[in-house]
Amino acid sequence: MIYDLIIIGGGPAGITAGIYAGRQKMSTLLITKEFGGQMAKKATEVCNYPGFEKISGMELIGKFVEHLEKQESVEIKFSLVEKIEKQENIFTVTTTEAEKIEAKSVIIATGADPRPLEAIGEKEFIGKGVGYCVTCDGPIFKNKAVAVVGGGNCGLEAALFMTNYASKIYVLEYGAEIKADQENQNEAKKSDKIEIITNASVKEIKGENFVNSLIYQDNITKENKTLEVQGVFIEIGTQPATALAKGLVDFTKRDEIMVESETFATKTPGLFAAGDNNSGKYKQIVTAAGEGCKAALAAYDYLRTQTK
Ligand SMILES: Cc1cc2nc3c(=O)[nH]c(=O)nc-3n(C[C@H](O)[C@H](O)[C@H](O)COP(=O)(O)OP(=O)(O)OC[C@H]3O[C@@H](n4cnc5c(N)ncnc54)[C@H](O)[C@@H]3O)c2cc1C
């Protein structure tokens, strides 16, 4: 069988693409490692998805999946996709079990994971003071001291966002200089809450039930220093899950798939990339869902042009 569409990924982008493909009656196979993606890893509640003032990531994804399962033309397969190839107008998707499945169009919705710092205590305190998304978890730290690890644009933007909540924000940069744009640096300098510490190598995040301190080493003096903080945000970039698309797409410096910003089309006709894995700037549940919708509608339009 040759499907109209294969969707790879079971996060908000992939599931929304599946719902739209189902409503367009496209014969669709959604292949995913698991349902939920980054939302499943979220320990605190989602407070910014329209229609839900507060909902756990798993509950929200459960509602997405329930909706997806109502789509009669969409099959679901739990597996990991290793490779996508295209010959003439047909895509072949290969799973880790070496199964080869064919389709006329493909949406890659494989997302991206925050890059871990790999400091002692980091994993243990995820959701208990350690976070990777200030837009999501920042308000929890109202009137508290936090550290933001990473002095790039993401780090400084996270620190600026945290000025709305935290009483003190330490920005820890490994290098001798902050790498963020001048504009972000100027904004940060204006805030009396932000303190930038360069040449800082984070060694350990400590706490009991919740984070209470962070230890870093001064790269020049080699002295270990302690910051009393209740929150630590790791902002050292993301790792998009995009290796499977090699040869068919162009990548940004950060390995994100380059897409056209209206249809989420890649440079290969019939191949789309939606959600956190692409070159788009804003990475949120609602934006991933919106992109999944647009990519599915664009895939539908693409198929119509193929049959003309
Ligand atoms: C801790 C945390 C908290 C967050 N909190 C919020 C919040 O409160 N509000 C908000 O709007 N955003 C939040 N975000 C961001 C949000 O979760 C992401 O923007 C969103 O999940 C992106 O959706 P996606 O579908 O593009 O990717 P993902 O959610 O990453 O989903 C990718 C899917 O693809 C699957 N997959 C990956 N590779 C393969 C493969 N090779 N084969 C098969 N399947 C594959 C994965 O298993 C997963 O199901 C948070 C992120 C994190 C990490």
Tab-separated table of C-alpha atoms and ligand atoms in Angstrom:
chain	number	residue	atom	x	y	z
A	1	MET	CA	0.000	0.000	0.000
A	2	ILE	CA	1.148	3.541	-0.710
A	3	TYR	CA	-0.238	6.006	1.860
A	4	ASP	CA	-1.210	9.549	0.892
A	5	LEU	CA	0.735	10.771	3.909
A	6	ILE	CA	3.135	9.521	6.559
A	7	ILE	CA	3.475	11.679	9.687
A	8	ILE	CA	6.525	11.038	11.858
A	9	GLY	CA	6.122	12.132	15.488
A	10	GLY	CA	3.450	11.988	18.180
A	11	GLY	CA	3.851	15.400	19.792
A	12	PRO	CA	1.497	18.369	19.284
A	13	ALA	CA	2.696	18.963	15.695
A	14	GLY	CA	2.339	15.345	14.548
A	15	ILE	CA	-0.982	14.718	16.283
A	16	THR	CA	-2.538	17.930	14.921
A	17	ALA	CA	-1.291	17.053	11.438
A	18	GLY	CA	-2.985	13.655	11.905
A	19	ILE	CA	-6.305	15.227	12.895
A	20	TYR	CA	-6.269	17.523	9.856
A	21	ALA	CA	-5.176	14.716	7.508
A	22	GLY	CA	-8.038	12.602	8.878
A	23	ARG	CA	-10.553	15.341	8.257
A	24	GLN	CA	-9.267	15.635	4.675
A	25	LYS	CA	-9.750	11.839	4.350
A	26	MET	CA	-6.131	11.291	3.389
A	27	SER	CA	-4.941	7.722	3.934
A	28	THR	CA	-2.394	8.410	6.644
A	29	LEU	CA	0.066	6.516	8.809
A	30	LEU	CA	1.344	8.283	11.925
A	31	ILE	CA	4.569	6.699	13.167
A	32	THR	CA	5.871	7.694	16.561
A	33	LYS	CA	8.218	6.468	19.243
A	34	GLU	CA	5.570	7.435	21.818
A	35	PHE	CA	2.764	9.942	22.276
A	36	GLY	CA	3.461	13.172	24.086
A	37	GLY	CA	6.919	14.284	23.082
A	38	GLN	CA	8.238	17.097	25.245
A	39	MET	CA	4.845	17.578	26.912
A	40	ALA	CA	5.144	14.152	28.445
A	41	LYS	CA	8.381	15.232	30.117
A	42	LYS	CA	6.809	18.319	31.594
A	43	ALA	CA	6.455	17.929	35.343
A	44	THR	CA	4.572	21.182	35.975
A	45	GLU	CA	1.261	22.201	34.422
A	46	VAL	CA	0.690	23.761	31.008
A	47	CYS	CA	-0.897	27.203	31.553
A	48	ASN	CA	-0.746	28.706	28.068
A	49	TYR	CA	-2.707	26.386	25.797
A	50	PRO	CA	-5.963	28.128	24.811
A	51	GLY	CA	-9.037	26.674	26.418
A	52	PHE	CA	-7.147	25.223	29.381
A	53	GLU	CA	-6.072	27.570	32.150
A	54	LYS	CA	-4.106	24.797	33.809
A	55	ILE	CA	-3.671	21.249	32.590
A	56	SER	CA	-0.951	18.671	32.987
A	57	GLY	CA	1.074	17.915	29.861
A	58	MET	CA	-0.049	14.279	29.929
A	59	GLU	CA	-3.730	15.197	30.303
A	60	LEU	CA	-3.548	17.624	27.386
A	61	ILE	CA	-1.767	15.107	25.194
A	62	GLY	CA	-4.370	12.506	26.219
A	63	LYS	CA	-7.069	14.801	24.820
A	64	PHE	CA	-5.058	15.294	21.607
A	65	VAL	CA	-4.677	11.519	21.176
A	66	GLU	CA	-8.380	10.870	21.872
A	67	HIS	CA	-9.218	13.342	19.091
A	68	LEU	CA	-6.676	11.759	16.730
A	69	GLU	CA	-8.064	8.277	17.321
A	70	LYS	CA	-11.470	9.430	16.018
A	71	GLN	CA	-9.946	9.890	12.526
A	72	GLU	CA	-10.907	6.842	10.496
A	73	SER	CA	-8.352	7.313	7.733
A	74	VAL	CA	-5.401	7.574	10.136
A	75	GLU	CA	-3.488	4.500	11.314
A	76	ILE	CA	-1.033	4.687	14.204
A	77	LYS	CA	2.222	2.765	14.470
A	78	PHE	CA	4.656	2.833	17.385
A	79	SER	CA	8.155	2.719	16.011
A	80	LEU	CA	11.228	4.829	15.387
A	81	VAL	CA	11.937	6.124	11.900
A	82	GLU	CA	15.569	5.916	10.862
A	83	LYS	CA	15.560	7.163	7.312
A	84	ILE	CA	13.422	8.866	4.651
A	85	GLU	CA	14.186	8.483	0.959
A	86	LYS	CA	12.432	9.672	-2.181
A	87	GLN	CA	12.421	8.083	-5.599
A	88	GLU	CA	10.406	9.635	-8.377
A	89	ASN	CA	7.299	10.807	-6.528
A	90	ILE	CA	7.242	8.188	-3.781
A	91	PHE	CA	8.790	8.435	-0.312
A	92	THR	CA	10.095	5.361	1.488
A	93	VAL	CA	10.274	5.568	5.252
A	94	THR	CA	12.464	2.982	7.002
A	95	THR	CA	11.921	2.110	10.662
A	96	THR	CA	14.504	0.737	13.099
A	97	GLU	CA	12.936	-2.712	12.544
A	98	ALA	CA	13.972	-2.281	8.880
A	99	GLU	CA	10.342	-2.062	7.774
A	100	LYS	CA	9.928	0.024	4.630
A	101	ILE	CA	6.686	1.978	4.225
A	102	GLU	CA	5.708	4.088	1.217
A	103	ALA	CA	3.785	7.343	0.904
A	104	LYS	CA	3.178	10.180	-1.533
A	105	SER	CA	3.966	12.841	1.068
A	106	VAL	CA	5.651	13.008	4.490
A	107	ILE	CA	5.431	15.371	7.456
A	108	ILE	CA	8.395	15.227	9.821
A	109	ALA	CA	7.196	16.269	13.292
A	110	THR	CA	9.986	14.790	15.361
A	111	GLY	CA	10.490	17.794	17.653
A	112	ALA	CA	13.609	18.700	19.560
A	113	ASP	CA	14.857	18.078	23.051
A	114	PRO	CA	16.500	20.709	25.232
A	115	ARG	CA	20.231	20.079	25.318
A	116	PRO	CA	21.104	18.855	28.810
A	117	LEU	CA	23.965	20.435	30.720
A	118	GLU	CA	24.988	17.110	32.204
A	119	ALA	CA	25.770	18.638	35.582
A	120	ILE	CA	25.451	16.600	38.771
A	121	GLY	CA	21.911	16.856	40.173
A	122	GLU	CA	20.382	18.156	36.918
A	123	LYS	CA	18.338	15.051	36.086
A	124	GLU	CA	17.304	14.491	39.695
A	125	PHE	CA	15.770	17.987	40.008
A	126	ILE	CA	13.936	18.251	36.666
A	127	GLY	CA	10.507	19.630	37.602
A	128	LYS	CA	11.777	20.306	41.135
A	129	GLY	CA	13.568	23.543	40.341
A	130	VAL	CA	15.421	22.559	37.169
A	131	GLY	CA	13.653	23.619	33.994
A	132	TYR	CA	14.268	24.182	30.309
A	133	CYS	CA	11.432	26.562	29.422
A	134	VAL	CA	10.923	29.884	31.233
A	135	THR	CA	7.725	30.699	29.339
A	136	CYS	CA	6.286	27.537	30.822
A	137	ASP	CA	7.719	27.348	34.314
A	138	GLY	CA	8.936	30.881	35.075
A	139	PRO	CA	5.914	32.060	37.129
A	140	ILE	CA	6.588	29.352	39.748
A	141	PHE	CA	9.655	31.344	40.814
A	142	LYS	CA	7.879	34.533	41.852
A	143	ASN	CA	10.117	36.453	44.293
A	144	LYS	CA	12.731	33.690	44.230
A	145	ALA	CA	16.357	33.665	43.096
A	146	VAL	CA	17.125	31.684	39.955
A	147	ALA	CA	20.096	30.890	37.753
A	148	VAL	CA	19.946	30.798	33.976
A	149	VAL	CA	22.720	28.697	32.478
A	150	GLY	CA	23.782	29.984	29.055
A	151	GLY	CA	24.692	33.466	27.933
A	152	GLY	CA	23.447	33.284	24.353
A	153	ASN	CA	20.282	34.952	23.123
A	154	CYS	CA	18.092	32.202	24.625
A	155	GLY	CA	19.771	32.613	28.001
A	156	LEU	CA	19.448	36.393	28.096
A	157	GLU	CA	15.896	36.321	26.768
A	158	ALA	CA	15.073	33.781	29.483
A	159	ALA	CA	16.690	36.049	32.101
A	160	LEU	CA	14.760	39.079	30.830
A	161	PHE	CA	11.525	37.104	30.931
A	162	MET	CA	12.316	36.046	34.504
A	163	THR	CA	12.585	39.692	35.612
A	164	ASN	CA	8.760	39.579	35.615
A	165	TYR	CA	8.838	37.042	38.418
A	166	ALA	CA	12.154	36.347	40.119
A	167	SER	CA	13.783	38.601	42.709
A	168	LYS	CA	17.281	37.829	41.405
A	169	ILE	CA	18.556	36.211	38.209
A	170	TYR	CA	22.124	34.994	37.791
A	171	VAL	CA	23.159	34.335	34.194
A	172	LEU	CA	26.038	31.861	34.052
A	173	GLU	CA	28.129	31.864	30.899
A	174	TYR	CA	30.908	29.340	30.354
A	175	GLY	CA	32.957	31.604	28.073
A	176	ALA	CA	34.722	34.857	28.833
A	177	GLU	CA	31.983	36.871	27.124
A	178	ILE	CA	28.227	36.837	26.738
A	179	LYS	CA	27.325	35.788	23.187
A	180	ALA	CA	23.858	37.313	23.020
A	181	ASP	CA	22.989	40.171	20.649
A	182	GLN	CA	23.925	43.651	21.823
A	183	GLU	CA	20.256	44.556	22.134
A	184	ASN	CA	19.618	41.742	24.618
A	185	GLN	CA	22.806	42.635	26.475
A	186	ASN	CA	21.720	46.278	26.737
A	187	GLU	CA	18.299	45.252	28.037
A	188	ALA	CA	19.900	42.930	30.585
A	189	LYS	CA	22.233	45.697	31.789
A	190	LYS	CA	19.217	47.924	32.457
A	191	SER	CA	17.775	45.414	34.946
A	192	ASP	CA	19.057	45.572	38.504
A	193	LYS	CA	17.822	41.999	39.027
A	194	ILE	CA	20.167	40.413	36.471
A	195	GLU	CA	23.752	39.581	37.355
A	196	ILE	CA	25.938	38.106	34.645
A	197	ILE	CA	28.740	35.769	35.667
A	198	THR	CA	31.178	34.795	32.913
A	199	ASN	CA	33.869	32.071	32.956
A	200	ALA	CA	31.484	29.947	34.993
A	201	SER	CA	31.408	26.196	34.714
A	202	VAL	CA	28.369	24.696	36.445
A	203	LYS	CA	29.404	21.699	38.548
A	204	GLU	CA	26.397	20.708	40.615
A	205	ILE	CA	22.764	21.525	41.315
A	206	LYS	CA	21.869	20.767	44.911
A	207	GLY	CA	18.741	20.600	47.027
A	208	GLU	CA	16.523	18.416	49.152
A	209	ASN	CA	12.988	18.083	47.781
A	210	PHE	CA	13.556	21.165	45.599
A	211	VAL	CA	16.664	22.977	44.337
A	212	ASN	CA	18.316	25.233	46.911
A	213	SER	CA	21.751	25.971	45.436
A	214	LEU	CA	24.089	25.711	42.492
A	215	ILE	CA	27.838	25.242	42.548
A	216	TYR	CA	29.997	26.575	39.738
A	217	GLN	CA	33.695	26.795	39.187
A	218	ASP	CA	35.348	30.052	38.194
A	219	ASN	CA	37.294	28.974	35.094
A	220	ILE	CA	40.085	31.520	35.807
A	221	THR	CA	40.681	31.090	39.555
A	222	LYS	CA	39.440	27.454	39.641
A	223	GLU	CA	37.596	28.377	42.815
A	224	ASN	CA	34.218	26.708	43.489
A	225	LYS	CA	31.434	29.156	44.333
A	226	THR	CA	27.874	28.611	45.574
A	227	LEU	CA	24.763	30.510	44.556
A	228	GLU	CA	21.657	30.234	46.729
A	229	VAL	CA	18.960	29.708	44.084
A	230	GLN	CA	15.590	27.956	44.043
A	231	GLY	CA	15.475	27.530	40.303
A	232	VAL	CA	17.900	26.680	37.507
A	233	PHE	CA	16.978	27.131	33.854
A	234	ILE	CA	19.214	25.414	31.326
A	235	GLU	CA	19.327	27.484	28.141
A	236	ILE	CA	22.198	26.016	26.170
A	237	GLY	CA	20.256	25.187	23.041
A	238	THR	CA	18.210	22.303	21.710
A	239	GLN	CA	18.896	19.147	19.803
A	240	PRO	CA	16.408	18.796	16.946
A	241	ALA	CA	15.638	15.191	16.015
A	242	THR	CA	16.339	15.650	12.324
A	243	ALA	CA	19.044	13.151	11.313
A	244	LEU	CA	16.413	11.037	9.519
A	245	ALA	CA	15.939	13.777	6.891
A	246	LYS	CA	19.578	13.996	5.750
A	247	GLY	CA	19.943	14.304	1.991
A	248	LEU	CA	16.408	15.614	1.452
A	249	VAL	CA	16.446	18.916	3.329
A	250	ASP	CA	18.679	21.861	4.168
A	251	PHE	CA	19.628	22.436	7.789
A	252	THR	CA	20.302	25.528	9.867
A	253	LYS	CA	23.532	25.720	11.890
A	254	ARG	CA	21.571	24.171	14.747
A	255	ASP	CA	20.451	21.144	12.679
A	256	GLU	CA	16.898	22.442	12.324
A	257	ILE	CA	15.134	21.666	9.046
A	258	MET	CA	14.825	24.745	6.817
A	259	VAL	CA	11.193	25.317	5.881
A	260	GLU	CA	9.082	27.776	3.978
A	261	SER	CA	7.203	29.705	6.662
A	262	GLU	CA	3.620	29.407	5.347
A	263	THR	CA	3.369	25.773	4.278
A	264	PHE	CA	6.302	24.283	6.217
A	265	ALA	CA	7.546	22.749	2.979
A	266	THR	CA	11.173	21.652	2.773
A	267	LYS	CA	13.225	21.835	-0.405
A	268	THR	CA	11.947	18.365	-1.413
A	269	PRO	CA	8.436	18.564	-2.905
A	270	GLY	CA	5.954	16.648	-0.776
A	271	LEU	CA	8.179	16.704	2.327
A	272	PHE	CA	7.176	19.006	5.202
A	273	ALA	CA	8.603	19.689	8.666
A	274	ALA	CA	6.376	21.016	11.453
A	275	GLY	CA	7.047	21.921	15.081
A	276	ASP	CA	10.215	22.237	17.111
A	277	ASN	CA	12.407	20.471	14.543
A	278	ASN	CA	12.263	23.268	11.982
A	279	SER	CA	13.825	26.689	11.477
A	280	GLY	CA	10.856	28.555	13.014
A	281	LYS	CA	11.648	30.844	15.916
A	282	TYR	CA	8.903	30.217	18.477
A	283	LYS	CA	8.768	26.746	19.998
A	284	GLN	CA	5.554	26.186	21.906
A	285	ILE	CA	2.720	23.633	22.008
A	286	VAL	CA	0.283	25.958	20.273
A	287	THR	CA	2.761	26.916	17.531
A	288	ALA	CA	3.687	23.250	16.951
A	289	ALA	CA	-0.019	22.385	16.666
A	290	GLY	CA	-0.581	25.291	14.252
A	291	GLU	CA	2.325	24.200	12.100
A	292	GLY	CA	1.065	20.601	12.082
A	293	CYS	CA	-2.282	21.889	10.817
A	294	LYS	CA	-0.716	23.987	8.069
A	295	ALA	CA	1.665	21.217	6.987
A	296	ALA	CA	-1.230	18.731	6.682
A	297	LEU	CA	-3.283	21.174	4.607
A	298	ALA	CA	-0.219	21.903	2.461
A	299	ALA	CA	0.351	18.153	1.975
A	300	TYR	CA	-3.286	17.846	0.865
A	301	ASP	CA	-2.804	20.677	-1.666
A	302	TYR	CA	0.439	19.073	-2.851
A	303	LEU	CA	-1.336	15.747	-3.490
A	304	ARG	CA	-4.052	17.523	-5.456
A	305	THR	CA	-1.466	19.135	-7.753
A	306	GLN	CA	0.110	15.671	-8.265
A	307	THR	CA	-3.154	14.116	-9.471
A	308	LYS	CA	-4.025	16.907	-11.910
B	1	LIG	C1	10.107	20.758	30.187
B	1	LIG	C2	9.337	21.450	29.088
B	1	LIG	C3	8.236	22.214	29.411
B	1	LIG	C4	7.506	22.848	28.398
B	1	LIG	N1	6.399	23.556	28.743
B	1	LIG	C5	5.651	24.153	27.798
B	1	LIG	C6	4.446	24.872	28.136
B	1	LIG	O1	4.051	24.968	29.298
B	1	LIG	N2	3.768	25.448	27.118
B	1	LIG	C7	4.168	25.381	25.815
B	1	LIG	O2	3.472	25.900	24.943
B	1	LIG	N3	5.301	24.719	25.467
B	1	LIG	C8	6.049	24.105	26.419
B	1	LIG	N4	7.186	23.441	26.075
B	1	LIG	C9	7.549	23.372	24.662
B	1	LIG	C10	6.657	22.327	23.924
B	1	LIG	O3	6.595	21.132	24.664
B	1	LIG	C11	7.186	22.072	22.515
B	1	LIG	O4	7.261	23.294	21.819
B	1	LIG	C12	6.279	21.111	21.749
B	1	LIG	O5	6.145	19.902	22.455
B	1	LIG	C13	6.829	20.834	20.358
B	1	LIG	O6	6.010	19.894	19.743
B	1	LIG	P1	6.523	18.966	18.553
B	1	LIG	O7	5.358	18.130	18.167
B	1	LIG	O8	7.194	19.789	17.539
B	1	LIG	O9	7.687	18.076	19.175
B	1	LIG	P2	7.783	17.102	20.414
B	1	LIG	O10	6.854	17.475	21.487
B	1	LIG	O11	9.240	17.052	20.734
B	1	LIG	O12	7.324	15.693	19.840
B	1	LIG	C14	8.125	14.972	18.959
B	1	LIG	C15	7.552	13.574	18.766
B	1	LIG	O13	8.286	12.905	17.756
B	1	LIG	C16	8.641	11.596	18.188
B	1	LIG	N5	9.866	11.236	17.475
B	1	LIG	C17	11.062	11.884	17.502
B	1	LIG	N6	11.919	11.282	16.659
B	1	LIG	C18	11.260	10.243	16.089
B	1	LIG	C19	11.602	9.259	15.109
B	1	LIG	N7	12.802	9.225	14.559
B	1	LIG	N8	10.671	8.321	14.760
B	1	LIG	C20	9.436	8.354	15.331
B	1	LIG	N9	9.054	9.269	16.237
B	1	LIG	C21	9.944	10.199	16.604
B	1	LIG	C22	8.793	11.739	19.693
B	1	LIG	O14	8.677	10.481	20.301
B	1	LIG	C23	7.643	12.681	20.001
B	1	LIG	O15	6.446	11.961	20.109
B	1	LIG	C24	7.924	22.760	27.043
B	1	LIG	C25	9.046	22.001	26.722
B	1	LIG	C26	9.735	21.328	27.722
B	1	LIG	C27	10.922	20.479	27.365
